[in-house]
N, CA, C and O atoms as a printed pandas DataFrame, in Angstrom:
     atom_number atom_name residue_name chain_id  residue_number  x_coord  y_coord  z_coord
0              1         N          UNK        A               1  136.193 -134.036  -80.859
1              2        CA          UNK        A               1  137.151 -134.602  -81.816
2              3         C          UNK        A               1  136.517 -135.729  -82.633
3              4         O          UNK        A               1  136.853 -136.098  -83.758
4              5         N          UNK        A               2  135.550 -136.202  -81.871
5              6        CA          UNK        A               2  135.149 -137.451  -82.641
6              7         C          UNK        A               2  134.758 -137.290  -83.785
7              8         O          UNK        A               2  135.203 -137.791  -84.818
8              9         N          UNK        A               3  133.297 -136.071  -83.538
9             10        CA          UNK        A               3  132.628 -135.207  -84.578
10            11         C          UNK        A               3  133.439 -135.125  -86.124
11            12         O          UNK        A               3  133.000 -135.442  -87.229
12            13         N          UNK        A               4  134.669 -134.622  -85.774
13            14        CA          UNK        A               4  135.549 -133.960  -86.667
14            15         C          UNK        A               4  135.893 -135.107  -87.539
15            16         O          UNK        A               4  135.708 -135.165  -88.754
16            17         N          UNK        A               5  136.593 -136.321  -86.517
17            18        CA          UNK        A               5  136.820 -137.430  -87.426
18            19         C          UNK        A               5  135.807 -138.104  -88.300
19            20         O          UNK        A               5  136.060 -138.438  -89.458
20            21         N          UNK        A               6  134.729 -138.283  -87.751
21            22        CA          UNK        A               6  133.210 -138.340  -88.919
22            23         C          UNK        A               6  133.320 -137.822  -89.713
23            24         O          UNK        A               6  133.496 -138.535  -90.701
24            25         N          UNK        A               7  133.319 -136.392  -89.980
25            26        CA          UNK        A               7  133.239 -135.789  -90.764
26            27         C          UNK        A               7  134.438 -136.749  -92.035
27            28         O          UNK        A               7  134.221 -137.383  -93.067
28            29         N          UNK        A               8  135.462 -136.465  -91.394
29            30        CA          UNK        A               8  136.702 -137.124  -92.069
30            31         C          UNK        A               8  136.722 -137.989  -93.021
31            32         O          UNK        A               8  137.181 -138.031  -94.162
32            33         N          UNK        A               9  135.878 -138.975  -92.041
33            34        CA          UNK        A               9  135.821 -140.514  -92.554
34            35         C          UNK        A               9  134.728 -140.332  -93.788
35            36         O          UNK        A               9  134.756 -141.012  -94.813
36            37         N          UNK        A              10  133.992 -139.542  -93.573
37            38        CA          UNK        A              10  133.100 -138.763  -94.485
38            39         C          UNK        A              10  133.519 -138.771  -95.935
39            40         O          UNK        A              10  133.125 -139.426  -96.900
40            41         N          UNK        A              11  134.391 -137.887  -95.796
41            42        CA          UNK        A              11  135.118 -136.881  -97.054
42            43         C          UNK        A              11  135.646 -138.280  -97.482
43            44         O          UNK        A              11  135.136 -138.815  -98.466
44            45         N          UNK        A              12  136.551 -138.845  -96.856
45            46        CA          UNK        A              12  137.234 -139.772  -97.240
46            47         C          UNK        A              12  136.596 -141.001  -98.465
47            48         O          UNK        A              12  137.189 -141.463  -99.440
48            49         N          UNK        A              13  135.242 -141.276  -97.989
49            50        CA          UNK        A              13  134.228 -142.101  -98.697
50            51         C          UNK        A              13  134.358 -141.326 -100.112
51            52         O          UNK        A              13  134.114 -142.118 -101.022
52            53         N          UNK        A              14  134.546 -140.532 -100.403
53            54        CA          UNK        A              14  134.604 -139.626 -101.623
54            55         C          UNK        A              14  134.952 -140.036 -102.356
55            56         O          UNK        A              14  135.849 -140.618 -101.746
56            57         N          UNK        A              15  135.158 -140.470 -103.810
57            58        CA          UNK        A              15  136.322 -140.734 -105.102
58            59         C          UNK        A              15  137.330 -140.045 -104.800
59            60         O          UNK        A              15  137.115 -138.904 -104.389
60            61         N          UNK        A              16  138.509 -140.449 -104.894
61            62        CA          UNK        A              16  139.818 -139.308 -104.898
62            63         C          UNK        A              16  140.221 -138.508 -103.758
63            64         O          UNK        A              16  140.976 -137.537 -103.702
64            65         N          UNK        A              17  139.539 -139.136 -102.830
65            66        CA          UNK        A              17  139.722 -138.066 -101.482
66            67         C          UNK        A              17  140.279 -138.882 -100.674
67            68         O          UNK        A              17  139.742 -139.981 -100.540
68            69         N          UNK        A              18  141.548 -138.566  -99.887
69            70        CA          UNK        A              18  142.399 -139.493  -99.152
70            71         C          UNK        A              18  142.488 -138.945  -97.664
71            72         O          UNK        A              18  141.995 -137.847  -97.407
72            73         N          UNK        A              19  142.999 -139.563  -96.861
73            74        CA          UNK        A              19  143.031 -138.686  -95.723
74            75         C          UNK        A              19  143.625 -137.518  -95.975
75            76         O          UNK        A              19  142.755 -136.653  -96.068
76            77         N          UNK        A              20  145.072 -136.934  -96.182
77            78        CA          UNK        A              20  145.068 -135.725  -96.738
78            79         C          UNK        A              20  144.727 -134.799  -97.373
79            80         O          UNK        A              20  145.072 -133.633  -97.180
80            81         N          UNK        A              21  143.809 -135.313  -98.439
81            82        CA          UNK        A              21  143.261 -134.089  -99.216
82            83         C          UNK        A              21  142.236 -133.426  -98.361
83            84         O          UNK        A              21  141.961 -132.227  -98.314
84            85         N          UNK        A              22  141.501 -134.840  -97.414
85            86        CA          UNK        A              22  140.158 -134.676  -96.186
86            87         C          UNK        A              22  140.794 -133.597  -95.205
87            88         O          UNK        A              22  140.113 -132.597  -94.981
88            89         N          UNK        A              23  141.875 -133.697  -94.681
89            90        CA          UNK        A              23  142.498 -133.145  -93.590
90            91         C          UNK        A              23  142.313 -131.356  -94.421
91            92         O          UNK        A              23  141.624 -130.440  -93.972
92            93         N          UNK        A              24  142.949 -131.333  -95.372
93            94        CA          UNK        A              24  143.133 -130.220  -95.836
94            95         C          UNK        A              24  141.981 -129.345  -95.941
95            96         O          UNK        A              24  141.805 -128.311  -95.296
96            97         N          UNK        A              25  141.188 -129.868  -96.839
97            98        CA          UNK        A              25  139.936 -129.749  -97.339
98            99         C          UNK        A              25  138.975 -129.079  -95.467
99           100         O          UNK        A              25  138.371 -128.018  -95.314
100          101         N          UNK        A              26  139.157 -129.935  -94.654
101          102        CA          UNK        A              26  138.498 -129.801  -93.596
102          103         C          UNK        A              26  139.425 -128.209  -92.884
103          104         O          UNK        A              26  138.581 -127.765  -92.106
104          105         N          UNK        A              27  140.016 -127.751  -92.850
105          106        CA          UNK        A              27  141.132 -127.183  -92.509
106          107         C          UNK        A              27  140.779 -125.938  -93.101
107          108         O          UNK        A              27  141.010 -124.807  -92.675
108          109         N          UNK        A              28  140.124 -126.331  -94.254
109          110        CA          UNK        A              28  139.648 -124.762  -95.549
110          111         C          UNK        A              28  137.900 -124.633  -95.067
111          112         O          UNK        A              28  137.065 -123.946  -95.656
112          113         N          UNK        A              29  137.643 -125.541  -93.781
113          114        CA          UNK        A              29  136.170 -125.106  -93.762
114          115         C          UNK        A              29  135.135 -126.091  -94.644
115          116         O          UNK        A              29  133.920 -125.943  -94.513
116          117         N          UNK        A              30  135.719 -127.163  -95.603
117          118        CA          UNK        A              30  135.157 -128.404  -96.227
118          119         C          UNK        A              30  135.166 -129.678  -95.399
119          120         O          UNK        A              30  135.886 -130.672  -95.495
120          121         N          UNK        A              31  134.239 -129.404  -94.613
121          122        CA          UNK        A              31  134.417 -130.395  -93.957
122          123         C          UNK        A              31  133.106 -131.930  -93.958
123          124         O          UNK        A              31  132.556 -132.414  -92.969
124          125         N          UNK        A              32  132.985 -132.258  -95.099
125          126        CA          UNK        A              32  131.530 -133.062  -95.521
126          127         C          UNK        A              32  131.639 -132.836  -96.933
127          128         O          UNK        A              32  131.995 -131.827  -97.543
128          129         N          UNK        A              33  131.208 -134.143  -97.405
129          130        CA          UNK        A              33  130.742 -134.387  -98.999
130          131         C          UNK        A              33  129.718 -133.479  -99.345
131          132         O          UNK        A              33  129.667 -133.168 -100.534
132          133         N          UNK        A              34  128.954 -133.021  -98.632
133          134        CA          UNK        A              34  127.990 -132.061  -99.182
134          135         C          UNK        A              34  128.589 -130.794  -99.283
135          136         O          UNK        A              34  128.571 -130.243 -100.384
136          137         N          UNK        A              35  129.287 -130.056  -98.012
137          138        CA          UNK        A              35  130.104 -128.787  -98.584
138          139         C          UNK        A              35  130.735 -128.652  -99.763
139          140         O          UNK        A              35  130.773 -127.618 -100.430
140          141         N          UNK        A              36  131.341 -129.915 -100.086
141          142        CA          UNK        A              36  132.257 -130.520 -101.099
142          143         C          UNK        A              36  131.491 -129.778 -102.671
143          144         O          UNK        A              36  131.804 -128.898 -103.473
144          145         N          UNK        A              37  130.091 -130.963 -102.440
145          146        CA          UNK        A              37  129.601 -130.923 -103.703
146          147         C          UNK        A              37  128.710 -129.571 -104.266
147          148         O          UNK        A              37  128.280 -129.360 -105.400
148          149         N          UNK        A              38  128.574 -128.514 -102.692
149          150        CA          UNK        A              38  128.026 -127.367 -102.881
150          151         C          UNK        A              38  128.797 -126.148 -103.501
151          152         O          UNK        A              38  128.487 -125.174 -104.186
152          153         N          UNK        A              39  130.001 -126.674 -102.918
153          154        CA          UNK        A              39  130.896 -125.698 -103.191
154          155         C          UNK        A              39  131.850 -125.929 -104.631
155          156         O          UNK        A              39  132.471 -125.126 -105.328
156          157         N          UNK        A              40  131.644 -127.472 -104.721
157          158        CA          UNK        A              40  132.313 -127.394 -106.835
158          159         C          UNK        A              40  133.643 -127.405 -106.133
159          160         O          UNK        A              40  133.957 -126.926 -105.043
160          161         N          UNK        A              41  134.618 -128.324 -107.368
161          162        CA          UNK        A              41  135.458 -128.378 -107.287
162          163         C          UNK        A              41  136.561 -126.970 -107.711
163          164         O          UNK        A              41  137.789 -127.008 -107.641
164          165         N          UNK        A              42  136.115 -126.338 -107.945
165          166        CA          UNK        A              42  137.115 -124.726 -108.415
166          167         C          UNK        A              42  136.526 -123.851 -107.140
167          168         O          UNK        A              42  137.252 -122.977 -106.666
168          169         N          UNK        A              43  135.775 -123.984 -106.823
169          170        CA          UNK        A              43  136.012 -122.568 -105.338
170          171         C          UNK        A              43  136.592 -123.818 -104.070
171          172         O          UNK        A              43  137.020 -123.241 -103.070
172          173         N          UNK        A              44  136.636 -124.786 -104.011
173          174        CA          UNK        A              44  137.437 -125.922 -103.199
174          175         C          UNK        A              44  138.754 -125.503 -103.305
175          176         O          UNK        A              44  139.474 -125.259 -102.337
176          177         N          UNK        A              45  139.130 -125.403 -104.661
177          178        CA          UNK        A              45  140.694 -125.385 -105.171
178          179         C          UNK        A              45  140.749 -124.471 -104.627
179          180         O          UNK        A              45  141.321 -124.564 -103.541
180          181         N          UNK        A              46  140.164 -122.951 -105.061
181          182        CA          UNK        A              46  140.549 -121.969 -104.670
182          183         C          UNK        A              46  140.988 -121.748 -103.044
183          184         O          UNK        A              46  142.097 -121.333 -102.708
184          185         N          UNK        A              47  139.960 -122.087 -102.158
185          186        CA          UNK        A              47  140.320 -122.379 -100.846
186          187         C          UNK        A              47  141.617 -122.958 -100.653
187          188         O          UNK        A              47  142.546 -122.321 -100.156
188          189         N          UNK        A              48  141.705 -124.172 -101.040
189          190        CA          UNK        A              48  142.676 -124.681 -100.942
190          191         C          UNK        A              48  143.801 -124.278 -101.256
191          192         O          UNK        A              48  144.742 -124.481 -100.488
192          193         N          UNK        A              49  143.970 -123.653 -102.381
193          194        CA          UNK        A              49  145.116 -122.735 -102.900
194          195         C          UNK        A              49  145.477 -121.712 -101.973
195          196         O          UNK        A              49  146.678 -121.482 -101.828
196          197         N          UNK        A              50  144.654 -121.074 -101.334
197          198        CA          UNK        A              50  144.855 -120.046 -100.100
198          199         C          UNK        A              50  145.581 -120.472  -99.279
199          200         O          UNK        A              50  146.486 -119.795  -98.790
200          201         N          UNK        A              51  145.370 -121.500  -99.006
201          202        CA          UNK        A              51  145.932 -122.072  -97.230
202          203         C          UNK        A              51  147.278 -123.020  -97.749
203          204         O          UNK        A              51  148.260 -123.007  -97.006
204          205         N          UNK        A              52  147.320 -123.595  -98.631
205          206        CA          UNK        A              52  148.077 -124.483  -99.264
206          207         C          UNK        A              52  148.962 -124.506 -100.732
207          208         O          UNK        A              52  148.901 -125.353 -101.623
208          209         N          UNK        A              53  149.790 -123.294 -100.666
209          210        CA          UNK        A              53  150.164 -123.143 -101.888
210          211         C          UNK        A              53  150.202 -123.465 -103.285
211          212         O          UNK        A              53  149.847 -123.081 -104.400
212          213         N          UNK        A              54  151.081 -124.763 -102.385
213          214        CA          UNK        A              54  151.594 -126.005 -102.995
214          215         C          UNK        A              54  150.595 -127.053 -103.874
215          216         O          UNK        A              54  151.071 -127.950 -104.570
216          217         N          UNK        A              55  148.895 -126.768 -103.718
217          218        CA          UNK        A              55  148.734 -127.607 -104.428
218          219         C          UNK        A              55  148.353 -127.184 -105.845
219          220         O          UNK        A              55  148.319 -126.027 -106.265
220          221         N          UNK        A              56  148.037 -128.437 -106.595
221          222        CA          UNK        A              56  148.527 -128.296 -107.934
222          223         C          UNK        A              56  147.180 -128.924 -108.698
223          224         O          UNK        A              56  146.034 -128.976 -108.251
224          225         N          UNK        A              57  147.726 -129.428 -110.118
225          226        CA          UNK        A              57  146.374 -129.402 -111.104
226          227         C          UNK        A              57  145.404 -130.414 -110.602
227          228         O          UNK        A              57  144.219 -130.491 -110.278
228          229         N          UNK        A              58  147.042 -131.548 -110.741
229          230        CA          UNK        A              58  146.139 -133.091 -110.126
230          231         C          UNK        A              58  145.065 -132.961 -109.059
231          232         O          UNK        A              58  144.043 -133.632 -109.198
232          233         N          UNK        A              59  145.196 -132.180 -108.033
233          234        CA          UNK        A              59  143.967 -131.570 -107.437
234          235         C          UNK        A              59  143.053 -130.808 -107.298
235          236         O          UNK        A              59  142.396 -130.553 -106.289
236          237         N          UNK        A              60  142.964 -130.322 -108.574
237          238        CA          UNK        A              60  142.003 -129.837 -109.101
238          239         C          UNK        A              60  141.044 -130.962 -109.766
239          240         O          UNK        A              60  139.826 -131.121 -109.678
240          241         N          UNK        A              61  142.075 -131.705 -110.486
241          242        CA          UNK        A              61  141.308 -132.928 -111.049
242          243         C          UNK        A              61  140.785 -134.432 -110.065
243          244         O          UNK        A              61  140.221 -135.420 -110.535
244          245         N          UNK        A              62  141.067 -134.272 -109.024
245          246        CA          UNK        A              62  141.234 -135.436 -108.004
246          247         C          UNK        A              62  139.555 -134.970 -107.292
247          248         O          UNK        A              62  138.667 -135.768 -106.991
248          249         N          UNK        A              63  139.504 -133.295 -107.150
249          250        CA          UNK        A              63  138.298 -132.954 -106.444
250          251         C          UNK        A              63  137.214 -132.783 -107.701
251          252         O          UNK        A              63  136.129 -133.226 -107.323
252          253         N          UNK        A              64  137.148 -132.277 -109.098
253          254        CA          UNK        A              64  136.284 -132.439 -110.194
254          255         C          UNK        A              64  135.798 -134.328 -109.936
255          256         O          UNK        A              64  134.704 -134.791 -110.261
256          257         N          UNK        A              65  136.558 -134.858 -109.506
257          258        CA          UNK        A              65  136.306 -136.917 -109.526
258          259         C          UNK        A              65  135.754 -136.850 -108.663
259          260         O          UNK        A              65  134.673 -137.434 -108.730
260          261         N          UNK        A              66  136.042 -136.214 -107.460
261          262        CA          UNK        A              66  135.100 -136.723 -106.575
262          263         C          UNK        A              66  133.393 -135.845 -106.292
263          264         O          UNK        A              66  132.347 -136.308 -105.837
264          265         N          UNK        A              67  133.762 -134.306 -106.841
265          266        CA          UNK        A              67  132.027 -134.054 -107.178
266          267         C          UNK        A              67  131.623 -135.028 -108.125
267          268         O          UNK        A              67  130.447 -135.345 -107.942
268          269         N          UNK        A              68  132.133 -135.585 -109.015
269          270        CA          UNK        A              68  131.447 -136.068 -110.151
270          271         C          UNK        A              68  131.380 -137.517 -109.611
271          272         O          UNK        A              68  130.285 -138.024 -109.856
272          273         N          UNK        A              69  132.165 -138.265 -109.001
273          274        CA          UNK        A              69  131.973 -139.672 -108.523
274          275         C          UNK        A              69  132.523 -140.615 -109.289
275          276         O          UNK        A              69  132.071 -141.729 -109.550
276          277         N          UNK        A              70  133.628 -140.063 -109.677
277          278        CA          UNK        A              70  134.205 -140.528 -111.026
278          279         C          UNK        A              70  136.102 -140.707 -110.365
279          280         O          UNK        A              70  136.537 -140.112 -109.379
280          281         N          UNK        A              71  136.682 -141.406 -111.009
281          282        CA          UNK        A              71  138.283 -141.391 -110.972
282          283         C          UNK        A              71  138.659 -140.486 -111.734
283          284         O          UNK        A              71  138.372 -140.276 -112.913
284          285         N          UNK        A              72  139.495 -139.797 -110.841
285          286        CA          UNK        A              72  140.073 -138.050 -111.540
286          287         C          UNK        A              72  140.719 -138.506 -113.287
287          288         O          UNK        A              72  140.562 -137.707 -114.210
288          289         N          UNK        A              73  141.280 -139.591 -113.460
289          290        CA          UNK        A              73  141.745 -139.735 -114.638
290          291         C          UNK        A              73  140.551 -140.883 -115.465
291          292         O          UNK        A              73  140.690 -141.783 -116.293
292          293         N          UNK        A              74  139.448 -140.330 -114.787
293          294        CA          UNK        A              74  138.122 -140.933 -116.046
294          295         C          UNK        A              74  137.359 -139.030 -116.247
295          296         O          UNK        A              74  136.194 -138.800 -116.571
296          297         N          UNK        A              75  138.190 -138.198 -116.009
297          298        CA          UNK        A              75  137.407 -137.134 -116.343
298          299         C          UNK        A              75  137.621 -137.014 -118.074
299          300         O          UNK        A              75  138.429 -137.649 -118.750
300          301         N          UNK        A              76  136.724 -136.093 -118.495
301          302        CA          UNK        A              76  136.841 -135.951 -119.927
302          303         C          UNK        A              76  137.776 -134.907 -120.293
303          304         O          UNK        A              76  137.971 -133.816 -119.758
304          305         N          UNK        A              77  138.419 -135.542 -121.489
305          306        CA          UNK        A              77  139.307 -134.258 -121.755
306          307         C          UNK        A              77  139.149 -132.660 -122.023
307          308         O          UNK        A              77  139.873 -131.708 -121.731
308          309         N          UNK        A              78  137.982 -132.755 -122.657
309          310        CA          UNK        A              78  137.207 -130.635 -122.516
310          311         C          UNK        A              78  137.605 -130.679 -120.777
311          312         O          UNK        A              78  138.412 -129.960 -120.188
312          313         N          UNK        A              79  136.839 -131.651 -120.280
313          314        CA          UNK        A              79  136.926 -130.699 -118.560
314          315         C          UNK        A              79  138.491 -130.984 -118.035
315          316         O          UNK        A              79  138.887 -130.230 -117.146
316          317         N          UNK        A              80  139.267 -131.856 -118.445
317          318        CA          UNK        A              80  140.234 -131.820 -117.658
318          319         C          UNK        A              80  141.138 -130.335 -118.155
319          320         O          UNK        A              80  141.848 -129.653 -117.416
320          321         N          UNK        A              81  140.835 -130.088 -119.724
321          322        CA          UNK        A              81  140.878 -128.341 -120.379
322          323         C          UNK        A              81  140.779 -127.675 -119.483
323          324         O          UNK        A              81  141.651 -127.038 -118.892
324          325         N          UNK        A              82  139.428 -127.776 -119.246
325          326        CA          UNK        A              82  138.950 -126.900 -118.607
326          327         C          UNK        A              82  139.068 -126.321 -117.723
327          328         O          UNK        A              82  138.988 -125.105 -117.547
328          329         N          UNK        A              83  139.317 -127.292 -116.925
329          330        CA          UNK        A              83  140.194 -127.331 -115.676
330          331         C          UNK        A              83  141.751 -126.962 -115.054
331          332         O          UNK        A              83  142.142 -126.699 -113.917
332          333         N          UNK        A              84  142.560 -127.101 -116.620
333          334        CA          UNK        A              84  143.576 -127.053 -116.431
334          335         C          UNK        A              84  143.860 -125.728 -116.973
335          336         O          UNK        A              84  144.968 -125.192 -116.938
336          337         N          UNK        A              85  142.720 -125.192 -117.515
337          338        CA          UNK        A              85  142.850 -123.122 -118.234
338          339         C          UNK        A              85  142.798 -122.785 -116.804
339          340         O          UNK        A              85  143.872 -122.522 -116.263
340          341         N          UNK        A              86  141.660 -122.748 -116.067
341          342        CA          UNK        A              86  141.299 -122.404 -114.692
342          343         C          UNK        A              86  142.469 -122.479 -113.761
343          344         O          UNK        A              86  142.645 -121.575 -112.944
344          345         N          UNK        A              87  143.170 -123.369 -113.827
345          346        CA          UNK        A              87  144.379 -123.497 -113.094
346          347         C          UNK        A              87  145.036 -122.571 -113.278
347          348         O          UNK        A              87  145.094 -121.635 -112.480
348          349         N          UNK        A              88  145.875 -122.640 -114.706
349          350        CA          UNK        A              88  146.469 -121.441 -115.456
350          351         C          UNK        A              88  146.046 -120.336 -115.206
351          352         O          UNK        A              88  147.023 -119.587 -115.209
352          353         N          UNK        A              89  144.964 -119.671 -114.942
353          354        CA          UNK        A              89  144.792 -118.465 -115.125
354          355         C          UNK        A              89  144.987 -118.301 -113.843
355          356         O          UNK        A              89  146.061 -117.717 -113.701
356          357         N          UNK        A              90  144.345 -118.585 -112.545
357          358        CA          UNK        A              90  144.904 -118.642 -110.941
358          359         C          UNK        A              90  146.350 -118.334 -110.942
359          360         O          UNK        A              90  146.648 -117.363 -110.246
360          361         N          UNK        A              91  147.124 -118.808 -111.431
361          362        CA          UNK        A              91  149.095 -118.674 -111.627
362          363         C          UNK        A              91  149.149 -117.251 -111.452
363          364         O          UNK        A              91  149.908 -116.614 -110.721
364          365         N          UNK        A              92  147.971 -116.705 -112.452
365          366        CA          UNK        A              92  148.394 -115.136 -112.896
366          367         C          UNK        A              92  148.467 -113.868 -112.435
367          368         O          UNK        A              92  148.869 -112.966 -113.171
């Protein structure tokens, strides 16, 4: 268990990553900033979208902040676009 919580405390160090998004994220098999940053914030979502219906754009944009190391609302507007077509089209 300890292991796991490392990891946690891990994710958590992240921009934008809170204990819940960590919990979740870890839950989809993301369990470390490096899975994180290997895996990009859109196949994250996607995971996440699998197991977790419910989540939504802002986390799409919360995990783009934290690959990038940035506050989800210092992303640029093309990518938060970008991001938010990608969303859109997932709906479909």
């Amino acid at each position: 268990m300890d292991y796991e919580e490392g990891d946690m405390s891990e994710l958590t160090s992240m921009m934008n990553i809170g204990k819940e998004m960590a919990r979740k994220l870890a839950a989809v098999g993301i369990d470390s900033s490096e899975k994180l940053l290997e895996s990009g914030s859109k196949q994250a979502f996607i995971k996440l979208k699998e197991t977790y219906p419910q989540v939504c754009l802002v986390h799409l944009y919360a995990l783009e902040g934290a690959v990038q190391n940035v506050e989800f609302n210092s992303l640029s507007e093309s990518k938060k676009e970008e991001l938010k077509e990608f969303s859109d089209f997932l709906k479909r």
